[in-house]
Amino acid sequence: MPDYRDILAEILVPADKLQVRVSELGAEISRDYAGQDLLLLCILRGGVMFLADLMRQLSIPHAIDFMALSSYGVGARKSSGSVRISLDLNQNIEGRHVLVVEDIVDTGHTIAAVLELLQTRRPASLKICALLDKSERREVVVPIHYVGFDIPNKFVFGYGLDVDELYRNLPFIGVAKPDVYVTPGPEPPARP
Ligand code: IMP
């Protein structure tokens, strides 16, 4: 199991900058949702660290829930375009203000699938808060209402994001060395 230093090319967002931005987002969200029935919906597993820090920066009452999505491939190198719900949230969202908390929006397929599903459950509002936005990779138009950082097209890890399920615990966002990053290819055939 390599140490993270073996695959780290550079630190893109240091821990102190992450914390400052998360607290700014928390203040903004607290203002925007004041007096509303807010549900933070975290997409597992990458969004966990962001959720935990963000909710501590909210000054308004709010509930949390979780969803997990499965996609073909291992960890973060999964292909986009084929997304299934593997764990559904267990709260009724009808009439509630739902804010989806996501680690990173890359091609946009994952979040587009989540939005499509959740819309059918008639929330009062449905918005997205993404820590990282790799906007130049976007293939599907998705509105992102709160963005932590717009980042270049590099494979990143840490602060919830993994490389093959590892290194989510790091307090910063790092860029992986080029040989670690595998460009997502075309959709692989479905498993039997
Ligand atoms: P999308 O469907 O292409 O927008 O991909 C979103 C998901 O891909 C994220 O929730 C991450 O799990 C994963 N992902 C995309 N880019 C990266 C990255 O640079 N590092 C780690 N995971 C990533």
PDB file of C-alpha atoms and ligand atoms in Angstrom:
ATOM      1  CA  MET A   1       0.000   0.000   0.000  1.00  0.00           C
ATOM      2  CA  PRO A   2       1.881   3.138  -1.109  1.00  0.00           C
ATOM      3  CA  ASP A   3       2.196   6.099   1.203  1.00  0.00           C
ATOM      4  CA  TYR A   4       0.272   9.085  -0.140  1.00  0.00           C
ATOM      5  CA  ARG A   5       3.581  10.927  -0.629  1.00  0.00           C
ATOM      6  CA  ASP A   6       4.506   8.377  -3.305  1.00  0.00           C
ATOM      7  CA  ILE A   7       1.594   9.398  -5.502  1.00  0.00           C
ATOM      8  CA  LEU A   8       1.327  13.103  -4.625  1.00  0.00           C
ATOM      9  CA  ALA A   9       2.457  15.489  -7.377  1.00  0.00           C
ATOM     10  CA  GLU A  10       1.440  18.706  -5.595  1.00  0.00           C
ATOM     11  CA  ILE A  11      -0.958  20.081  -3.027  1.00  0.00           C
ATOM     12  CA  LEU A  12      -3.717  21.901  -4.911  1.00  0.00           C
ATOM     13  CA  VAL A  13      -5.785  23.209  -1.981  1.00  0.00           C
ATOM     14  CA  PRO A  14      -4.110  23.268   1.435  1.00  0.00           C
ATOM     15  CA  ALA A  15      -6.080  22.466   4.572  1.00  0.00           C
ATOM     16  CA  ASP A  16      -6.325  26.068   5.803  1.00  0.00           C
ATOM     17  CA  LYS A  17      -7.750  27.290   2.473  1.00  0.00           C
ATOM     18  CA  LEU A  18     -10.301  24.467   2.504  1.00  0.00           C
ATOM     19  CA  GLN A  19     -11.461  25.415   5.971  1.00  0.00           C
ATOM     20  CA  VAL A  20     -11.789  29.116   5.083  1.00  0.00           C
ATOM     21  CA  ARG A  21     -13.841  28.333   1.978  1.00  0.00           C
ATOM     22  CA  VAL A  22     -16.053  25.817   3.795  1.00  0.00           C
ATOM     23  CA  SER A  23     -16.823  28.402   6.449  1.00  0.00           C
ATOM     24  CA  GLU A  24     -17.699  30.968   3.744  1.00  0.00           C
ATOM     25  CA  LEU A  25     -20.043  28.445   2.130  1.00  0.00           C
ATOM     26  CA  GLY A  26     -21.568  27.691   5.529  1.00  0.00           C
ATOM     27  CA  ALA A  27     -22.296  31.376   6.104  1.00  0.00           C
ATOM     28  CA  GLU A  28     -23.813  31.757   2.641  1.00  0.00           C
ATOM     29  CA  ILE A  29     -26.008  28.669   3.004  1.00  0.00           C
ATOM     30  CA  SER A  30     -27.105  29.745   6.490  1.00  0.00           C
ATOM     31  CA  ARG A  31     -28.259  33.084   5.068  1.00  0.00           C
ATOM     32  CA  ASP A  32     -29.987  31.573   2.019  1.00  0.00           C
ATOM     33  CA  TYR A  33     -31.895  28.870   3.927  1.00  0.00           C
ATOM     34  CA  ALA A  34     -32.772  30.802   7.082  1.00  0.00           C
ATOM     35  CA  GLY A  35     -36.229  29.782   8.333  1.00  0.00           C
ATOM     36  CA  GLN A  36     -36.492  26.869   5.870  1.00  0.00           C
ATOM     37  CA  ASP A  37     -36.711  23.122   6.368  1.00  0.00           C
ATOM     38  CA  LEU A  38     -33.215  22.257   5.104  1.00  0.00           C
ATOM     39  CA  LEU A  39     -31.989  18.743   4.405  1.00  0.00           C
ATOM     40  CA  LEU A  40     -28.326  18.253   3.495  1.00  0.00           C
ATOM     41  CA  LEU A  41     -28.070  15.183   1.327  1.00  0.00           C
ATOM     42  CA  CYS A  42     -24.533  13.828   1.234  1.00  0.00           C
ATOM     43  CA  ILE A  43     -23.386  11.610  -1.612  1.00  0.00           C
ATOM     44  CA  LEU A  44     -21.269   8.827  -0.174  1.00  0.00           C
ATOM     45  CA  ARG A  45     -18.447   8.324   0.162  1.00  0.00           C
ATOM     46  CA  GLY A  46     -16.510  11.278  -1.184  1.00  0.00           C
ATOM     47  CA  GLY A  47     -18.757  13.944   0.324  1.00  0.00           C
ATOM     48  CA  VAL A  48     -18.402  12.805   3.935  1.00  0.00           C
ATOM     49  CA  MET A  49     -15.556  15.018   5.083  1.00  0.00           C
ATOM     50  CA  PHE A  50     -17.003  18.062   3.334  1.00  0.00           C
ATOM     51  CA  LEU A  51     -20.421  17.415   4.922  1.00  0.00           C
ATOM     52  CA  ALA A  52     -18.929  17.032   8.399  1.00  0.00           C
ATOM     53  CA  ASP A  53     -17.077  20.335   8.147  1.00  0.00           C
ATOM     54  CA  LEU A  54     -19.865  22.191   6.332  1.00  0.00           C
ATOM     55  CA  MET A  55     -22.581  21.293   8.831  1.00  0.00           C
ATOM     56  CA  ARG A  56     -20.412  22.602  11.668  1.00  0.00           C
ATOM     57  CA  GLN A  57     -20.355  25.945   9.858  1.00  0.00           C
ATOM     58  CA  LEU A  58     -24.148  26.176   9.528  1.00  0.00           C
ATOM     59  CA  SER A  59     -25.860  28.403  12.044  1.00  0.00           C
ATOM     60  CA  ILE A  60     -29.364  27.208  11.111  1.00  0.00           C
ATOM     61  CA  PRO A  61     -31.198  23.987  12.045  1.00  0.00           C
ATOM     62  CA  HIS A  62     -30.883  21.278   9.407  1.00  0.00           C
ATOM     63  CA  ALA A  63     -31.215  17.531   8.935  1.00  0.00           C
ATOM     64  CA  ILE A  64     -28.777  15.258   7.096  1.00  0.00           C
ATOM     65  CA  ASP A  65     -29.162  12.116   5.061  1.00  0.00           C
ATOM     66  CA  PHE A  66     -27.040   9.998   2.740  1.00  0.00           C
ATOM     67  CA  MET A  67     -27.158   8.372  -0.671  1.00  0.00           C
ATOM     68  CA  ALA A  68     -24.647   6.063  -2.299  1.00  0.00           C
ATOM     69  CA  LEU A  69     -24.254   5.537  -6.011  1.00  0.00           C
ATOM     70  CA  SER A  70     -22.589   2.703  -7.777  1.00  0.00           C
ATOM     71  CA  SER A  71     -20.782   2.962 -11.030  1.00  0.00           C
ATOM     72  CA  TYR A  72     -18.605   0.549 -12.955  1.00  0.00           C
ATOM     73  CA  GLY A  73     -14.899   0.548 -12.164  1.00  0.00           C
ATOM     74  CA  VAL A  74     -12.868   0.809  -8.993  1.00  0.00           C
ATOM     75  CA  GLY A  75     -13.045   3.765  -6.641  1.00  0.00           C
ATOM     76  CA  ALA A  76     -12.573   7.139  -8.242  1.00  0.00           C
ATOM     77  CA  ARG A  77     -11.536   5.677 -11.610  1.00  0.00           C
ATOM     78  CA  LYS A  78     -15.050   4.619 -12.356  1.00  0.00           C
ATOM     79  CA  SER A  79     -16.505   5.439 -15.699  1.00  0.00           C
ATOM     80  CA  SER A  80     -19.173   8.043 -16.030  1.00  0.00           C
ATOM     81  CA  GLY A  81     -22.554   7.675 -17.631  1.00  0.00           C
ATOM     82  CA  SER A  82     -23.788   4.552 -15.840  1.00  0.00           C
ATOM     83  CA  VAL A  83     -24.974   5.456 -12.368  1.00  0.00           C
ATOM     84  CA  ARG A  84     -27.167   3.405 -10.056  1.00  0.00           C
ATOM     85  CA  ILE A  85     -28.476   4.164  -6.589  1.00  0.00           C
ATOM     86  CA  SER A  86     -26.975   1.583  -4.234  1.00  0.00           C
ATOM     87  CA  LEU A  87     -28.177   3.223  -1.009  1.00  0.00           C
ATOM     88  CA  ASP A  88     -31.225   5.442  -0.991  1.00  0.00           C
ATOM     89  CA  LEU A  89     -31.948   8.120   1.585  1.00  0.00           C
ATOM     90  CA  ASN A  90     -34.621   7.174   4.098  1.00  0.00           C
ATOM     91  CA  GLN A  91     -36.345  10.512   4.637  1.00  0.00           C
ATOM     92  CA  ASN A  92     -39.292  11.868   2.734  1.00  0.00           C
ATOM     93  CA  ILE A  93     -38.132  14.955   0.833  1.00  0.00           C
ATOM     94  CA  GLU A  94     -41.507  16.119  -0.454  1.00  0.00           C
ATOM     95  CA  GLY A  95     -41.924  19.821   0.310  1.00  0.00           C
ATOM     96  CA  ARG A  96     -38.447  20.112   1.843  1.00  0.00           C
ATOM     97  CA  HIS A  97     -35.464  22.168   0.759  1.00  0.00           C
ATOM     98  CA  VAL A  98     -32.821  19.691  -0.319  1.00  0.00           C
ATOM     99  CA  LEU A  99     -29.175  20.672  -0.747  1.00  0.00           C
ATOM    100  CA  VAL A 100     -27.055  17.919  -2.278  1.00  0.00           C
ATOM    101  CA  VAL A 101     -23.521  17.895  -0.857  1.00  0.00           C
ATOM    102  CA  GLU A 102     -21.038  16.424  -3.324  1.00  0.00           C
ATOM    103  CA  ASP A 103     -17.240  16.186  -3.313  1.00  0.00           C
ATOM    104  CA  ILE A 104     -16.610  16.906  -6.985  1.00  0.00           C
ATOM    105  CA  VAL A 105     -18.549  17.433 -10.177  1.00  0.00           C
ATOM    106  CA  ASP A 106     -16.552  16.157 -13.119  1.00  0.00           C
ATOM    107  CA  THR A 107     -18.465  15.143 -16.261  1.00  0.00           C
ATOM    108  CA  GLY A 108     -21.741  15.897 -14.442  1.00  0.00           C
ATOM    109  CA  HIS A 109     -23.343  12.498 -15.118  1.00  0.00           C
ATOM    110  CA  THR A 110     -23.495  11.491 -11.458  1.00  0.00           C
ATOM    111  CA  ILE A 111     -25.145  14.640 -10.217  1.00  0.00           C
ATOM    112  CA  ALA A 112     -27.493  14.777 -13.230  1.00  0.00           C
ATOM    113  CA  ALA A 113     -28.738  11.268 -12.361  1.00  0.00           C
ATOM    114  CA  VAL A 114     -29.212  12.241  -8.701  1.00  0.00           C
ATOM    115  CA  LEU A 115     -31.158  15.376  -9.634  1.00  0.00           C
ATOM    116  CA  GLU A 116     -33.403  13.494 -12.034  1.00  0.00           C
ATOM    117  CA  LEU A 117     -34.286  10.948  -9.374  1.00  0.00           C
ATOM    118  CA  LEU A 118     -34.832  13.447  -6.579  1.00  0.00           C
ATOM    119  CA  GLN A 119     -37.005  15.758  -8.682  1.00  0.00           C
ATOM    120  CA  THR A 120     -39.595  12.993  -8.976  1.00  0.00           C
ATOM    121  CA  ARG A 121     -39.969  13.122  -5.164  1.00  0.00           C
ATOM    122  CA  ARG A 122     -41.191  16.729  -5.299  1.00  0.00           C
ATOM    123  CA  PRO A 123     -38.863  18.636  -2.959  1.00  0.00           C
ATOM    124  CA  ALA A 124     -39.667  22.328  -2.370  1.00  0.00           C
ATOM    125  CA  SER A 125     -36.247  23.115  -3.836  1.00  0.00           C
ATOM    126  CA  LEU A 126     -33.256  21.115  -4.989  1.00  0.00           C
ATOM    127  CA  LYS A 127     -29.789  22.614  -5.191  1.00  0.00           C
ATOM    128  CA  ILE A 128     -26.205  21.417  -5.357  1.00  0.00           C
ATOM    129  CA  CYS A 129     -23.235  22.307  -3.234  1.00  0.00           C
ATOM    130  CA  ALA A 130     -19.997  20.894  -4.661  1.00  0.00           C
ATOM    131  CA  LEU A 131     -16.633  21.348  -3.021  1.00  0.00           C
ATOM    132  CA  LEU A 132     -14.789  20.998  -6.334  1.00  0.00           C
ATOM    133  CA  ASP A 133     -15.872  21.777  -9.865  1.00  0.00           C
ATOM    134  CA  LYS A 134     -13.847  20.363 -12.761  1.00  0.00           C
ATOM    135  CA  SER A 135     -15.901  22.495 -15.131  1.00  0.00           C
ATOM    136  CA  GLU A 136     -13.746  21.966 -18.223  1.00  0.00           C
ATOM    137  CA  ARG A 137     -14.623  18.240 -18.158  1.00  0.00           C
ATOM    138  CA  ARG A 138     -18.381  18.777 -18.149  1.00  0.00           C
ATOM    139  CA  GLU A 139     -20.428  16.630 -20.547  1.00  0.00           C
ATOM    140  CA  VAL A 140     -23.882  17.315 -19.069  1.00  0.00           C
ATOM    141  CA  VAL A 141     -25.200  20.753 -18.147  1.00  0.00           C
ATOM    142  CA  VAL A 142     -25.936  20.804 -14.415  1.00  0.00           C
ATOM    143  CA  PRO A 143     -26.595  23.888 -12.291  1.00  0.00           C
ATOM    144  CA  ILE A 144     -24.205  24.039  -9.324  1.00  0.00           C
ATOM    145  CA  HIS A 145     -25.399  26.633  -6.848  1.00  0.00           C
ATOM    146  CA  TYR A 146     -22.507  26.571  -4.390  1.00  0.00           C
ATOM    147  CA  VAL A 147     -18.948  25.785  -5.494  1.00  0.00           C
ATOM    148  CA  GLY A 148     -15.924  25.574  -3.235  1.00  0.00           C
ATOM    149  CA  PHE A 149     -13.196  25.682  -5.862  1.00  0.00           C
ATOM    150  CA  ASP A 150     -13.106  25.498  -9.633  1.00  0.00           C
ATOM    151  CA  ILE A 151     -10.157  23.199 -10.386  1.00  0.00           C
ATOM    152  CA  PRO A 152      -8.196  22.220 -13.508  1.00  0.00           C
ATOM    153  CA  ASN A 153      -8.532  18.868 -15.216  1.00  0.00           C
ATOM    154  CA  LYS A 154      -6.246  16.940 -12.892  1.00  0.00           C
ATOM    155  CA  PHE A 155      -6.911  13.832 -10.849  1.00  0.00           C
ATOM    156  CA  VAL A 156      -7.202  14.914  -7.223  1.00  0.00           C
ATOM    157  CA  PHE A 157      -7.472  13.110  -3.914  1.00  0.00           C
ATOM    158  CA  GLY A 158      -7.753  13.770  -0.187  1.00  0.00           C
ATOM    159  CA  TYR A 159     -10.436  15.476   1.921  1.00  0.00           C
ATOM    160  CA  GLY A 160     -12.933  12.718   1.108  1.00  0.00           C
ATOM    161  CA  LEU A 161     -11.722  11.930  -2.406  1.00  0.00           C
ATOM    162  CA  ASP A 162      -9.992   8.642  -2.982  1.00  0.00           C
ATOM    163  CA  VAL A 163      -7.496   6.878  -5.150  1.00  0.00           C
ATOM    164  CA  ASP A 164      -8.774   3.314  -5.243  1.00  0.00           C
ATOM    165  CA  GLU A 165     -10.584   3.897  -1.926  1.00  0.00           C
ATOM    166  CA  LEU A 166      -7.491   5.199  -0.118  1.00  0.00           C
ATOM    167  CA  TYR A 167      -6.316   8.585   1.195  1.00  0.00           C
ATOM    168  CA  ARG A 168      -9.774  10.049   1.891  1.00  0.00           C
ATOM    169  CA  ASN A 169      -8.526  11.095   5.341  1.00  0.00           C
ATOM    170  CA  LEU A 170      -5.991  13.673   4.136  1.00  0.00           C
ATOM    171  CA  PRO A 171      -6.897  17.205   5.250  1.00  0.00           C
ATOM    172  CA  PHE A 172      -5.906  18.785   1.892  1.00  0.00           C
ATOM    173  CA  ILE A 173      -6.668  18.280  -1.792  1.00  0.00           C
ATOM    174  CA  GLY A 174      -3.674  16.842  -3.621  1.00  0.00           C
ATOM    175  CA  VAL A 175      -2.987  16.194  -7.294  1.00  0.00           C
ATOM    176  CA  ALA A 176      -2.011  12.630  -8.148  1.00  0.00           C
ATOM    177  CA  LYS A 177       1.079  11.973 -10.221  1.00  0.00           C
ATOM    178  CA  PRO A 178       0.196  11.445 -13.912  1.00  0.00           C
ATOM    179  CA  ASP A 179       0.901   7.694 -13.856  1.00  0.00           C
ATOM    180  CA  VAL A 180      -1.705   7.267 -11.091  1.00  0.00           C
ATOM    181  CA  TYR A 181      -4.417   8.967 -13.057  1.00  0.00           C
ATOM    182  CA  VAL A 182      -6.231   6.857 -15.607  1.00  0.00           C
ATOM    183  CA  THR A 183      -8.366   8.781 -18.058  1.00  0.00           C
ATOM    184  CA  PRO A 184     -11.906   7.389 -17.917  1.00  0.00           C
ATOM    185  CA  GLY A 185     -12.434   5.454 -21.100  1.00  0.00           C
ATOM    186  CA  PRO A 186     -15.625   4.442 -22.909  1.00  0.00           C
ATOM    187  CA  GLU A 187     -18.341   2.590 -21.043  1.00  0.00           C
ATOM    188  CA  PRO A 188     -17.214  -0.975 -20.225  1.00  0.00           C
ATOM    189  CA  PRO A 189     -19.620  -3.813 -20.938  1.00  0.00           C
ATOM    190  CA  ALA A 190     -22.196  -4.455 -18.195  1.00  0.00           C
ATOM    191  CA  ARG A 191     -21.316  -7.144 -15.718  1.00  0.00           C
ATOM    192  CA  PRO A 192     -23.547 -10.205 -15.780  1.00  0.00           C
TER     193      PRO A 192
HETATM  194  P1  IMP B   1     -18.958  12.679 -12.747  1.00  0.00           P
HETATM  195  O1  IMP B   1     -20.162  11.816 -12.839  1.00  0.00           O
HETATM  196  O2  IMP B   1     -18.048  12.514 -13.933  1.00  0.00           O
HETATM  197  O3  IMP B   1     -19.286  14.153 -12.501  1.00  0.00           O
HETATM  198  O4  IMP B   1     -18.078  12.140 -11.552  1.00  0.00           O
HETATM  199  C1  IMP B   1     -18.318  12.435 -10.256  1.00  0.00           C
HETATM  200  C2  IMP B   1     -17.620  11.424  -9.366  1.00  0.00           C
HETATM  201  O5  IMP B   1     -16.393  10.940  -9.937  1.00  0.00           O
HETATM  202  C3  IMP B   1     -17.220  12.089  -8.063  1.00  0.00           C
HETATM  203  O6  IMP B   1     -18.251  12.018  -7.118  1.00  0.00           O
HETATM  204  C4  IMP B   1     -15.992  11.302  -7.669  1.00  0.00           C
HETATM  205  O7  IMP B   1     -16.385  10.136  -6.960  1.00  0.00           O
HETATM  206  C5  IMP B   1     -15.381  10.864  -8.970  1.00  0.00           C
HETATM  207  N1  IMP B   1     -14.260  11.746  -9.391  1.00  0.00           N
HETATM  208  C6  IMP B   1     -14.232  12.566 -10.454  1.00  0.00           C
HETATM  209  N2  IMP B   1     -13.054  13.209 -10.541  1.00  0.00           N
HETATM  210  C7  IMP B   1     -12.315  12.767  -9.499  1.00  0.00           C
HETATM  211  C8  IMP B   1     -10.981  13.076  -9.043  1.00  0.00           C
HETATM  212  O8  IMP B   1     -10.217  13.887  -9.602  1.00  0.00           O
HETATM  213  N3  IMP B   1     -10.595  12.418  -7.914  1.00  0.00           N
HETATM  214  C9  IMP B   1     -11.383  11.528  -7.251  1.00  0.00           C
HETATM  215  N4  IMP B   1     -12.620  11.228  -7.642  1.00  0.00           N
HETATM  216  C10 IMP B   1     -13.088  11.843  -8.769  1.00  0.00           C
END
